[in-house]
Short mmCIF file of C-alpha atoms and ligand atoms in Angstrom, two decimals:
data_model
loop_
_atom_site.label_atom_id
_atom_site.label_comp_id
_atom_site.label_asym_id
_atom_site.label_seq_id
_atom_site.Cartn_x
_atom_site.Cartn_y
_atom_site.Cartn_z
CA UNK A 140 -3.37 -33.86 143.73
CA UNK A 141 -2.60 -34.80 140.29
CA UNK A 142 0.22 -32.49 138.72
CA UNK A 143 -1.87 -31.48 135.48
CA UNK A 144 -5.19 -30.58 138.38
CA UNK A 145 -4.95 -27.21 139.79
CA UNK A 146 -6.93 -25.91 142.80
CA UNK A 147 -7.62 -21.89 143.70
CA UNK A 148 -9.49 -20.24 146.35
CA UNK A 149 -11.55 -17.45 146.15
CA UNK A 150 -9.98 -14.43 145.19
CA UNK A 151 -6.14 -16.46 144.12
CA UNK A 152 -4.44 -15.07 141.20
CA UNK A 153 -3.90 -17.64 138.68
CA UNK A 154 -1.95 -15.09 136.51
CA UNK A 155 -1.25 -11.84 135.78
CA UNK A 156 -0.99 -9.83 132.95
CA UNK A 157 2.69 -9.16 131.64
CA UNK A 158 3.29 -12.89 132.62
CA UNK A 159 5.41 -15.17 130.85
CA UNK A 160 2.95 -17.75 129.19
CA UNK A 161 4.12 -21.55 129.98
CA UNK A 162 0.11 -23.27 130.12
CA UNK A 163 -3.04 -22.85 129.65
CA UNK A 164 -5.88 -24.06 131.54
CA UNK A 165 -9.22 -25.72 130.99
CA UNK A 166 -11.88 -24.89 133.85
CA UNK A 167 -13.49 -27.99 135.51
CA UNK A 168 -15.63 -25.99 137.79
CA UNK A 169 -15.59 -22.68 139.36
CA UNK A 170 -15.51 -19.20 138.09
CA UNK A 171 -12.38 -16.82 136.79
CA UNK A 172 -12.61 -12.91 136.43
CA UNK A 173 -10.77 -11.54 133.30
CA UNK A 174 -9.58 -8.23 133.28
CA UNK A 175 -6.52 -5.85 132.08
CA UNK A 176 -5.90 -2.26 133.34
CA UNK A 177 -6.25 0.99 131.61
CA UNK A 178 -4.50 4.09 132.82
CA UNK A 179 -4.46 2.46 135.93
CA UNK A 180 -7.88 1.30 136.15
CA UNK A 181 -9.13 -2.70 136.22
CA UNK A 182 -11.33 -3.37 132.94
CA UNK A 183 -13.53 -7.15 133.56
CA UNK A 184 -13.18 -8.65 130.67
CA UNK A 185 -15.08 -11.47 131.03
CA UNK A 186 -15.57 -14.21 133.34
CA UNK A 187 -15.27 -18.02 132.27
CA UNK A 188 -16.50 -20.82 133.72
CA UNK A 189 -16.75 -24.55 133.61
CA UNK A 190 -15.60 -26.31 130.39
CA UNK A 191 -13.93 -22.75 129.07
CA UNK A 192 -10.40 -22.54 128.21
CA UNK A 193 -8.40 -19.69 129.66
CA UNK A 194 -4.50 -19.00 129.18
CA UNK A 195 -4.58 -20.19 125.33
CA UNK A 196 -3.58 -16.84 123.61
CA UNK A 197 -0.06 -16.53 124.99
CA UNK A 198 0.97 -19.99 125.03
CA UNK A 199 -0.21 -20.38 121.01
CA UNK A 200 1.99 -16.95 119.99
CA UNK A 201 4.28 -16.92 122.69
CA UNK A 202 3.79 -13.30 123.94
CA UNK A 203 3.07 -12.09 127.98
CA UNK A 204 -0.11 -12.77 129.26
CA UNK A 205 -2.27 -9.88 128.46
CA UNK A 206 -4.89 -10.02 131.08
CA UNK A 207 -5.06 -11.08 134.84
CA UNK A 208 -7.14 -14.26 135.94
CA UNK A 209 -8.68 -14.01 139.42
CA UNK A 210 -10.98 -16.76 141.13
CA UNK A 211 -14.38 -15.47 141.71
CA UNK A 212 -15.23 -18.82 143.51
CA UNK A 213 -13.71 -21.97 144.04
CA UNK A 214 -11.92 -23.00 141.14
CA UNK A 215 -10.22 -26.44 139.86
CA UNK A 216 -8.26 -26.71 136.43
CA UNK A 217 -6.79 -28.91 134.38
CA UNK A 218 -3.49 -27.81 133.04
CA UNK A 219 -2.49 -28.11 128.86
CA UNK A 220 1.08 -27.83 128.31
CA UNK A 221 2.35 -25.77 125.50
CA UNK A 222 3.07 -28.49 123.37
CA UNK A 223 -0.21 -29.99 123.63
CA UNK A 224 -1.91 -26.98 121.29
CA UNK A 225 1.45 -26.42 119.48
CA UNK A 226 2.05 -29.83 118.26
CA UNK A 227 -1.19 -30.12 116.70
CA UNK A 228 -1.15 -26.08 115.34
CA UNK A 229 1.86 -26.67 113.88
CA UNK A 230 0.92 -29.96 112.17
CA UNK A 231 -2.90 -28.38 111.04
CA UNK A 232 -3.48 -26.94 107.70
CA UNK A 233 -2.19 -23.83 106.48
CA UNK A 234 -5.69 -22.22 106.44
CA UNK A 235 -6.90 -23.24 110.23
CA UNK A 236 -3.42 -22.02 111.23
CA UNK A 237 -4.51 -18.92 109.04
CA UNK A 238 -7.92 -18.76 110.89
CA UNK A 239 -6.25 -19.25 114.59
CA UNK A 240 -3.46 -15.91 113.47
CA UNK A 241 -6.58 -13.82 112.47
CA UNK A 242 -8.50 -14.98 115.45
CA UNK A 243 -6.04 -14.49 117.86
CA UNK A 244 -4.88 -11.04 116.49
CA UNK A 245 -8.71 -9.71 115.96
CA UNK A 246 -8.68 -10.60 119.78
CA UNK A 247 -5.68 -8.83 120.70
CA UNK A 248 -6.74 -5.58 118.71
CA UNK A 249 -10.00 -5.79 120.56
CA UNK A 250 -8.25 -5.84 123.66
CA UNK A 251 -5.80 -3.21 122.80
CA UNK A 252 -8.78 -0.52 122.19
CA UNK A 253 -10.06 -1.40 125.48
CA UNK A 254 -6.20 -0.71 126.85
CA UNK A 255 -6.63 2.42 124.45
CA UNK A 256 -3.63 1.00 122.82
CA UNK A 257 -4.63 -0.04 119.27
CA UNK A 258 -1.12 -0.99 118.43
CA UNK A 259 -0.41 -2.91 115.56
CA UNK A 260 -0.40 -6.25 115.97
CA UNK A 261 0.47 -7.83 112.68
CA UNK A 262 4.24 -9.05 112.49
CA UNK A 263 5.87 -10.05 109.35
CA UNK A 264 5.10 -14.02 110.15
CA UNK A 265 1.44 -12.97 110.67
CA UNK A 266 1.19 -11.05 107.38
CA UNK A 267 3.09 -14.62 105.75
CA UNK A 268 0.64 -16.65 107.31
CA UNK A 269 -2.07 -14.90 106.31
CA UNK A 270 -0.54 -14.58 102.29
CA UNK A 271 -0.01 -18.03 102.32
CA UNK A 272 -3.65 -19.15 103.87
CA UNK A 273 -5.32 -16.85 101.17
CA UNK A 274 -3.56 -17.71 98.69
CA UNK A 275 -4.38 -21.43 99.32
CA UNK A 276 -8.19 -20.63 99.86
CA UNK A 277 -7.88 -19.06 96.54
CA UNK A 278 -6.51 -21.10 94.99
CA UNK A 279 -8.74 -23.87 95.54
CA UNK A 280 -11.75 -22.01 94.70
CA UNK A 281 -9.63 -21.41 91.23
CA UNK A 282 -9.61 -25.44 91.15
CA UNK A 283 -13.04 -25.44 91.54
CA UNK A 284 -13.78 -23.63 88.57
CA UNK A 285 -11.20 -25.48 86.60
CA UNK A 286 -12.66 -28.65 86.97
CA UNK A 287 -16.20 -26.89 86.33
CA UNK A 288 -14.64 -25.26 83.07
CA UNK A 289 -12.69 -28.79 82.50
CA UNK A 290 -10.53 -27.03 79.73
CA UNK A 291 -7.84 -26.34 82.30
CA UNK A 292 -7.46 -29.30 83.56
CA UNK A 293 -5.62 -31.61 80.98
CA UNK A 294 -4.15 -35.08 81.26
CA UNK A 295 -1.22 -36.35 79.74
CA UNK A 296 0.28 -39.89 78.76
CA UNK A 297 3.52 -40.92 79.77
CA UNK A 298 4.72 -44.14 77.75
CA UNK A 299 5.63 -47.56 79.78
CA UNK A 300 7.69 -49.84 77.93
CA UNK A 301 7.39 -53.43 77.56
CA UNK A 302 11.40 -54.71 78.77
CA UNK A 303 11.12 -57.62 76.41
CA UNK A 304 9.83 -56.12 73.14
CA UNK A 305 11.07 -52.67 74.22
CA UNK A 306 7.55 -51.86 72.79
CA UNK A 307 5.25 -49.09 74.39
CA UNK A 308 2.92 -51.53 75.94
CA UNK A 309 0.75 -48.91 78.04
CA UNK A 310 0.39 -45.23 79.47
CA UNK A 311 0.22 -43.57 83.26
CA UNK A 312 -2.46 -40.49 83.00
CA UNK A 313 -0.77 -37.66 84.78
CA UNK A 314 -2.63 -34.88 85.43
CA UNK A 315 -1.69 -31.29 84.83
CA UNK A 316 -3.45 -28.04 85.66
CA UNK A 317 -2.73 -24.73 83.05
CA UNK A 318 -3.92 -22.16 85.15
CA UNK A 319 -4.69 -19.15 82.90
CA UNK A 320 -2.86 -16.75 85.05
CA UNK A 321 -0.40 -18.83 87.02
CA UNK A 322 0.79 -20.69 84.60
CA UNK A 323 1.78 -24.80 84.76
CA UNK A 324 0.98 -25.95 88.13
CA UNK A 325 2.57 -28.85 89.09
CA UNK A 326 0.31 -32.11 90.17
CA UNK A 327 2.98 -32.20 93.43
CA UNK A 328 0.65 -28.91 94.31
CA UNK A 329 -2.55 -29.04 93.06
CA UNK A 330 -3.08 -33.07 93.91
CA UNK A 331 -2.42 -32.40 97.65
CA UNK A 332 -4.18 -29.24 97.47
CA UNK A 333 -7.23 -31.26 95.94
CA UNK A 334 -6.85 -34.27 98.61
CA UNK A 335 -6.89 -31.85 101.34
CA UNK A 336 -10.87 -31.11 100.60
CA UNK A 337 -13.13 -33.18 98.79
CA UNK A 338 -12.20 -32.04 95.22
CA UNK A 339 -10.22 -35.14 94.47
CA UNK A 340 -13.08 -36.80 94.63
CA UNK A 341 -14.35 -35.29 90.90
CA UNK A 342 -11.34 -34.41 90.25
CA UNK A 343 -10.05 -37.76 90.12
CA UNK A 344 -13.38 -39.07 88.49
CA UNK A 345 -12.92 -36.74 85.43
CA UNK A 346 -8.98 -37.57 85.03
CA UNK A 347 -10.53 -41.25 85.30
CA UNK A 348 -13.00 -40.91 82.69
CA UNK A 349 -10.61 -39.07 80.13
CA UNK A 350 -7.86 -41.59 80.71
CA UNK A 351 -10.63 -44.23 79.52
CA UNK A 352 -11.69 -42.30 76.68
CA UNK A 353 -8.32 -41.62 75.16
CA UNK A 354 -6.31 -44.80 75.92
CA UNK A 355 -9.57 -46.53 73.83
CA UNK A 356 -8.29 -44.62 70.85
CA UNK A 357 -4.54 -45.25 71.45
CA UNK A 358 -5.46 -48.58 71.52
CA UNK A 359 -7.16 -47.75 67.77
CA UNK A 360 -3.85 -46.22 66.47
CA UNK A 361 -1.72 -48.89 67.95
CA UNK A 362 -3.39 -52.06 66.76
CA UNK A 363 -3.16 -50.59 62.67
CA UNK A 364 0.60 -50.56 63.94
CA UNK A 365 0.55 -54.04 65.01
CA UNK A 366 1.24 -53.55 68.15
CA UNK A 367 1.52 -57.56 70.11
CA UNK A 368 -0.83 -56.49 72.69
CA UNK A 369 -3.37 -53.69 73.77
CA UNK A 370 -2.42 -51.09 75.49
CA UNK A 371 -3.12 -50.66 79.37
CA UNK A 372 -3.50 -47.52 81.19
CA UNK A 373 -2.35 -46.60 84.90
CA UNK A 374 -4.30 -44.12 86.58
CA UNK A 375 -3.43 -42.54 90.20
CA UNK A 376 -6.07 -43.12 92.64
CA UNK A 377 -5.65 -40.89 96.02
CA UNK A 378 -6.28 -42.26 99.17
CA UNK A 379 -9.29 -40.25 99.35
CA UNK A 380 -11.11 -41.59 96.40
CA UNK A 381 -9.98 -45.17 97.93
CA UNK A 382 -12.25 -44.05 101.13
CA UNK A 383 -15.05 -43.12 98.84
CA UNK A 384 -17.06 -46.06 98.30
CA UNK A 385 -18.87 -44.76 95.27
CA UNK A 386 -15.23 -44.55 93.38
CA UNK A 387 -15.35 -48.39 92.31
CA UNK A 388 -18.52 -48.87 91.19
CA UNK A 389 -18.90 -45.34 88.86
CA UNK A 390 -15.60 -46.59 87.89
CA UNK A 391 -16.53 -49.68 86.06
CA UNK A 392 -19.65 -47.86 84.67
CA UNK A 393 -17.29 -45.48 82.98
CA UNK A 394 -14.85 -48.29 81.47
CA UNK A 395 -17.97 -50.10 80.73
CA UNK A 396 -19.81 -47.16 78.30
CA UNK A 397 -15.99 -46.52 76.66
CA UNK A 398 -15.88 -50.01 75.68
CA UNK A 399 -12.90 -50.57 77.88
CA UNK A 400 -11.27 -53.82 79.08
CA UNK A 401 -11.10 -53.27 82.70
CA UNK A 402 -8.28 -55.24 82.88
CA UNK A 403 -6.75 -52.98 80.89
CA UNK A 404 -6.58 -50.75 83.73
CA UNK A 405 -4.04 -50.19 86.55
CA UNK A 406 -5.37 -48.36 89.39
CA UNK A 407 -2.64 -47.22 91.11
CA UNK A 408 -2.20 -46.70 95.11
CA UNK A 409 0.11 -46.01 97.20
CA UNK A 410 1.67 -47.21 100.54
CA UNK A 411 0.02 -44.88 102.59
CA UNK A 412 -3.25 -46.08 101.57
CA UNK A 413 -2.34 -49.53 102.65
CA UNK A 414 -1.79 -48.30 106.47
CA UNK A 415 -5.06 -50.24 107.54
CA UNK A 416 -4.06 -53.50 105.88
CA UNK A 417 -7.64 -55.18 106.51
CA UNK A 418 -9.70 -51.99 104.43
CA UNK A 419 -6.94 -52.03 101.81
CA UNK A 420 -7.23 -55.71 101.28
CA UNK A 421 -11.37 -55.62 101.14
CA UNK A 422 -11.02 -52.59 98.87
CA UNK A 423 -8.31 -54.65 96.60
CA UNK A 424 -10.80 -57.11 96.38
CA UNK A 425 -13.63 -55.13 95.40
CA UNK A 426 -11.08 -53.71 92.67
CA UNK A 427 -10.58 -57.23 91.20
CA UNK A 428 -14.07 -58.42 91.78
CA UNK A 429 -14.98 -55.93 89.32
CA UNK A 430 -11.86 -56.53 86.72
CA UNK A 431 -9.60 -53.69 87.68
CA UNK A 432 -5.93 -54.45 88.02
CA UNK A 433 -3.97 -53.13 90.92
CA UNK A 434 -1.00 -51.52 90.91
CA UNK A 435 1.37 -50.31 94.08
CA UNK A 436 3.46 -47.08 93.14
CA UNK A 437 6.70 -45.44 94.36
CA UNK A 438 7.28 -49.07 96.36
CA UNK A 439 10.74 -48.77 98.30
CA UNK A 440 10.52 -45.87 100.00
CA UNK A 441 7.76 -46.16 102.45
CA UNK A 442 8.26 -48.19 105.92
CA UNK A 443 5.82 -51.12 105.97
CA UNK A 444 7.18 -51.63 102.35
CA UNK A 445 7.38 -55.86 102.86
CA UNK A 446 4.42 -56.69 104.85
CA UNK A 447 2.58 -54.52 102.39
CA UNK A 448 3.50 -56.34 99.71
CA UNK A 449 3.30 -59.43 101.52
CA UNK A 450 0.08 -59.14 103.19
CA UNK A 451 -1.95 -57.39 100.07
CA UNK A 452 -3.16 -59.24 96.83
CA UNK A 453 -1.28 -56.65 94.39
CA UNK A 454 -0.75 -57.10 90.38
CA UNK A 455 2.13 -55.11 90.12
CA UNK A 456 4.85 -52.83 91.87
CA UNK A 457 6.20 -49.62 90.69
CA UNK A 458 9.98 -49.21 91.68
CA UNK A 459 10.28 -45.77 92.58
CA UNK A 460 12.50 -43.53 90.53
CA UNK A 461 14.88 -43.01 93.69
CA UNK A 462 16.56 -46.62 92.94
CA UNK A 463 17.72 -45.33 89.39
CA UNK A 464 18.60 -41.90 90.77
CA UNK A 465 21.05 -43.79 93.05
CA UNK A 466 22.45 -46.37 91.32
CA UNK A 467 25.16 -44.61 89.79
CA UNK A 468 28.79 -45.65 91.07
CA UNK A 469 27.41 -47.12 94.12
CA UNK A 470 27.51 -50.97 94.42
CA UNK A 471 25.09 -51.17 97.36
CA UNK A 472 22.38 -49.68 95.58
CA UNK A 473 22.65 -51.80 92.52
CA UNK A 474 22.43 -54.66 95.20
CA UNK A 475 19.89 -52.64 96.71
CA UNK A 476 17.62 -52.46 92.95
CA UNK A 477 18.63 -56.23 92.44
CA UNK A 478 17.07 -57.61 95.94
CA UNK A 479 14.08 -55.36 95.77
CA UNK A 480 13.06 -56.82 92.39
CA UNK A 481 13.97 -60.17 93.10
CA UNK A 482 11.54 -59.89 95.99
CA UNK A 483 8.39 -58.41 94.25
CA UNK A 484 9.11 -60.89 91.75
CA UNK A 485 8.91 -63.85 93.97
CA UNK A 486 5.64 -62.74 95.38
CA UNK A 487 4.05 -63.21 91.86
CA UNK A 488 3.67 -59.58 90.94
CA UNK A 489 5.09 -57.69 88.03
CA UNK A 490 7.63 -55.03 88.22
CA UNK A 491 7.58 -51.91 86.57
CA UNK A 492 10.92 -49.72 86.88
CA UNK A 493 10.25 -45.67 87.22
CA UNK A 494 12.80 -43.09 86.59
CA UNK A 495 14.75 -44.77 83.57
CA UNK A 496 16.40 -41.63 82.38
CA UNK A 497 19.59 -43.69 80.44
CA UNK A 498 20.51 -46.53 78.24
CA UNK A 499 22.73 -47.90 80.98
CA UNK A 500 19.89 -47.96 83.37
CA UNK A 501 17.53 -49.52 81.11
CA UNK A 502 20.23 -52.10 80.12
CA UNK A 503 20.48 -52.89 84.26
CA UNK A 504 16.84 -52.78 84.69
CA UNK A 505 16.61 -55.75 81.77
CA UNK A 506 18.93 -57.72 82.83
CA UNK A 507 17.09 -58.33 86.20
CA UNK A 508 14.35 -59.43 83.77
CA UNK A 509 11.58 -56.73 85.17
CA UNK A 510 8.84 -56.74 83.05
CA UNK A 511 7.89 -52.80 82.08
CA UNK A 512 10.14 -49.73 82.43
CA UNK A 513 8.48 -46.64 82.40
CA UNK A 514 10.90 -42.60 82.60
CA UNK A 515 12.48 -40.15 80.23
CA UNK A 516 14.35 -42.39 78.43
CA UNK A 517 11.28 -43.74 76.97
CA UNK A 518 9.49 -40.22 76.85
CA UNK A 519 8.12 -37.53 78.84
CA UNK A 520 4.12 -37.25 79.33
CA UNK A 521 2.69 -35.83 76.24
CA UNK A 522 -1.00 -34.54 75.57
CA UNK A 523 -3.25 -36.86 74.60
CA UNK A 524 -2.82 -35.35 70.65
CA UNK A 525 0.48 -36.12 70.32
CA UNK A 526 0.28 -39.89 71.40
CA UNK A 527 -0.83 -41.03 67.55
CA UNK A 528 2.74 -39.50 66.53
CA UNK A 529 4.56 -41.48 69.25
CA UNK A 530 2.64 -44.56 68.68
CA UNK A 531 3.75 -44.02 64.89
CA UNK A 532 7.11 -43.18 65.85
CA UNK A 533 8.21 -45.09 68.71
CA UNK A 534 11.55 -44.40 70.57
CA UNK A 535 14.40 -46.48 68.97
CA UNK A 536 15.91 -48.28 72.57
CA UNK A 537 17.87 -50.56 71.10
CA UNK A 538 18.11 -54.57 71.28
CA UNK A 539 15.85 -56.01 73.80
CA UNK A 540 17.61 -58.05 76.21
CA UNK A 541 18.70 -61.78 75.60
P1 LIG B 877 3.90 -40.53 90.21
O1 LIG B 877 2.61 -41.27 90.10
O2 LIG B 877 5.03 -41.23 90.90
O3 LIG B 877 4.26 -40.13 88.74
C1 LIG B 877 5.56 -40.13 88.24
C2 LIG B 877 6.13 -38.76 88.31
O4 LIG B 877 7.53 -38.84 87.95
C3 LIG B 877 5.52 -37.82 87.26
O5 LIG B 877 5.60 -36.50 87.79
C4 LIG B 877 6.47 -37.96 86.08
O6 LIG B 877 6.45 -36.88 85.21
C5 LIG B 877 7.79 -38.09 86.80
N1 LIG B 877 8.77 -38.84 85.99
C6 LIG B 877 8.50 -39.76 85.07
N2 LIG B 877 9.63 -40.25 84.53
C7 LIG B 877 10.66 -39.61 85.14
C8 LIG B 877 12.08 -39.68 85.01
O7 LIG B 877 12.65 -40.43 84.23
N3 LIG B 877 12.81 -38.88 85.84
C9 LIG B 877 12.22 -38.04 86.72
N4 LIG B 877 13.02 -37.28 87.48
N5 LIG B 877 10.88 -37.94 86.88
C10 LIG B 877 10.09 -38.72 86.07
P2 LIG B 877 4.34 -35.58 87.76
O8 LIG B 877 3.59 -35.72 86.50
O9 LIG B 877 4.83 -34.24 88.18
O10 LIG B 877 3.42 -36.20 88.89
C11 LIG B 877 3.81 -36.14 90.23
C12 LIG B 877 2.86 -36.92 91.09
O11 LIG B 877 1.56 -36.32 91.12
C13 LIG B 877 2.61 -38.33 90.57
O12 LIG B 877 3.68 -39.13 90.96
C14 LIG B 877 1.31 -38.68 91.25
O13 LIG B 877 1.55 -39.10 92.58
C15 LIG B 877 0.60 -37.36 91.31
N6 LIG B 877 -0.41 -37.30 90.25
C16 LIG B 877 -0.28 -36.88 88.97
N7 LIG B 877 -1.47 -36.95 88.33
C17 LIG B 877 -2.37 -37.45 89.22
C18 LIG B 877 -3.77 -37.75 89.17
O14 LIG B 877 -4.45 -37.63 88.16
N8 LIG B 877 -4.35 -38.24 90.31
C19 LIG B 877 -3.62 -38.43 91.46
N9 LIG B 877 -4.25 -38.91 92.53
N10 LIG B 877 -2.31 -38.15 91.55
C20 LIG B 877 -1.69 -37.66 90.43
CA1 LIG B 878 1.88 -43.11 89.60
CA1 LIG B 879 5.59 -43.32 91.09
#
């Protein structure tokens, strides 16, 4: 008999209450009797039969069996180790690990009043688990209305530098959430918090369709200043809107009724979206088909890194900000910067250098000849009001290179 397959007889004990918990069991046929004692007495509980899963509760919270399973025919079950539900429970979301704690202790509560032993249940990590769930359910509803009331939403510019003019040439639209309440909450939250459901979905679409509306009146302020070129904007697209085939197309009809060059326009992905190479490449396409430009960001720290580069028809890469982070004092990681560049470069695409926080990384960064440099050095992400006084006032950065 196969290990994992498990045979009783009429009347065999497959466990008893007070137990240690190592599996649980899924019936394949057959019949099991339930039951727990009170003041010496045998309760039924239940009795389960084919395709029912018996055993769970203890294996999931790691306490003693709390009831006795007895075959009430001739019974054959399939065995699930422990780590088969634990892996996945502790790798689920915060709230369906929320909705398994409440679950599980609504059930043992239940079956404690049957014991006549209503005993508290709720340990310290329940009472976290359940904070933290709530607090995330909340929370999102909160987002909800945010992007309904749109005023707490707001997006902000960060300048990118042009390395040979050491002119802002363009802006990234970050995203920032002023909860009323709460306070600043940071994009690192709310984004994942937003990709988790459908909400980035509109909530991408509105940062989208601001970005376009304000970068066409940068692009106002900046040409009375002479600026050499237009300015472009980089916008973060989540995987999520990247699955949603209606992104693209409402897309362009938003650049369209702003008056905005598309190619203007750097959608920007990231490496985990490329983990199906063949959708990322048709959805890449689409992007230029339509006029977008196509940008991958934080390259150099994911792992398929070269044969994403290599494989997908990108316009430019973002060096993530780790490489200037590390390239103090350390030899190798200058190497490091120069190789990575030198490689994104050779595959046609232009490099733009995140994280440039000091003169002598910017002076680095120039001499490999990347093309725009983008961190606080340059400036920090404003609101949108205060980009006419940066435009007007640009950062002094010195000499550009050569
Ligand atoms: P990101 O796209 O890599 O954006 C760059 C992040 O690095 C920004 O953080 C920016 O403020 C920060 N940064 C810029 N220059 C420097 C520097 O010189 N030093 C350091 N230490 N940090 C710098 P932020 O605004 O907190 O955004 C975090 C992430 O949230 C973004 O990373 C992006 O992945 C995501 N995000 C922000 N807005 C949006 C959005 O509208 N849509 C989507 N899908 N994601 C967004
Ligand atoms: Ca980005
Ligand atoms: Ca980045």
């Amino acid at each position: 008999m196969a290990k994992n397959i498990r045979e009783l007889e009429v009347d065999d004990v497959l466990f008893q209450e007070g137990e240690a918990a190592d599996c649980a069991y899924i019936i394949e046929s057959g019949k099991l009797e339930i039951s727990t004692r009170s003041e010496g007495e045998k309760v039924v509980i239940c009795s389960l039969g084919e395709g029912d899963i018996v055993g769970e509760m203890g294996i999931i919270d790691k306490e003693p069996r709390t009831a006795t399973a007895v075959a009430l025919a001739q019974t054959r079950l399939t065995r699930v180790t422990q780590s088969q539900l634990t892996d996945r429970i502790s790798g689920a979301d915060t709230i369906v690990k929320l909705l398994i704690k409440i679950l599980l202790d609504r059930y043992r509560s239940g079956l404690g009043k049957v014991k006549g032993d209503p005993g508290d249940r709720s340990p310290d990590v329940v009472a976290e688990y359940i904070h933290q769930g709530i607090d995330k359910i909340r929370l999102e509803g909160e987002l909800r209305d945010a992007l309904d009331t749109k005023k707490q939403l707001r997006v902000f510019y960060q300048p990118i530098i042009d390395l040979q003019s050491r002119k802002i040439a363009g802006f990234e639209a970050l995203t920032r959430w002023i909860h009323p309440k709460r306070g600043f909450i940071s994009p690192g939250l709310f984004i994942s918090l937003a990709e988790e459901t459908d909400l980035i979905v509109p909530v991408g679409l509105y940062v989208f369709e601001q970005a376009c509306k304000d970068i066409v009146k940068f692009q106002k302020t900046a040409s009375a200043r002479k600026y050499p070129a237009p300015l472009f904007i980089s916008i973060n697209i989540s995987g999520r809107q990247v699955a949603d085939p209606s992104f693209l197309p409402r897309a362009a009809e938003i650049a369209q009724d702003c008056g905005l060059d598309k190619a203007l326009i750097k959608l920007e992905i990231t490496e985990s979206f490329a983990v199906n190479l063949g959708a990322a490449s048709e959805w890449i396409n689409k992007a230029h088909e339509l006029g977008f430009k196509v940008s991958l960001d934080d390259f150099g720290t994911g792992f398929s890194s070269l044969e994403t580069l290599y494989r997908l028809d990108l316009d430019n890469a973002k060096i993530d900000q780790a490489f200037m982070l590390e390239l103090q004092g350390n030899p190798r990681n200058r190497q490091l910067t120069r190789d990575i560049v030198a490689m994104v470069k050779g595959l046609g695409l232009e490099v733009v250098v995140e994280g440039v926080e000091d003169q002598s990384q910017l002076e680095f960064i120039s001499a490999l000849d990347c093309h725009y440099a983008q961190g606080y050095l340059i400036g920090k992400s404003i609101p949108a009001n205060e980009v006419r006084e940066m435009l007007n006032h640009p950062p002094d950065l010195g000499q550009p290179y050569g």
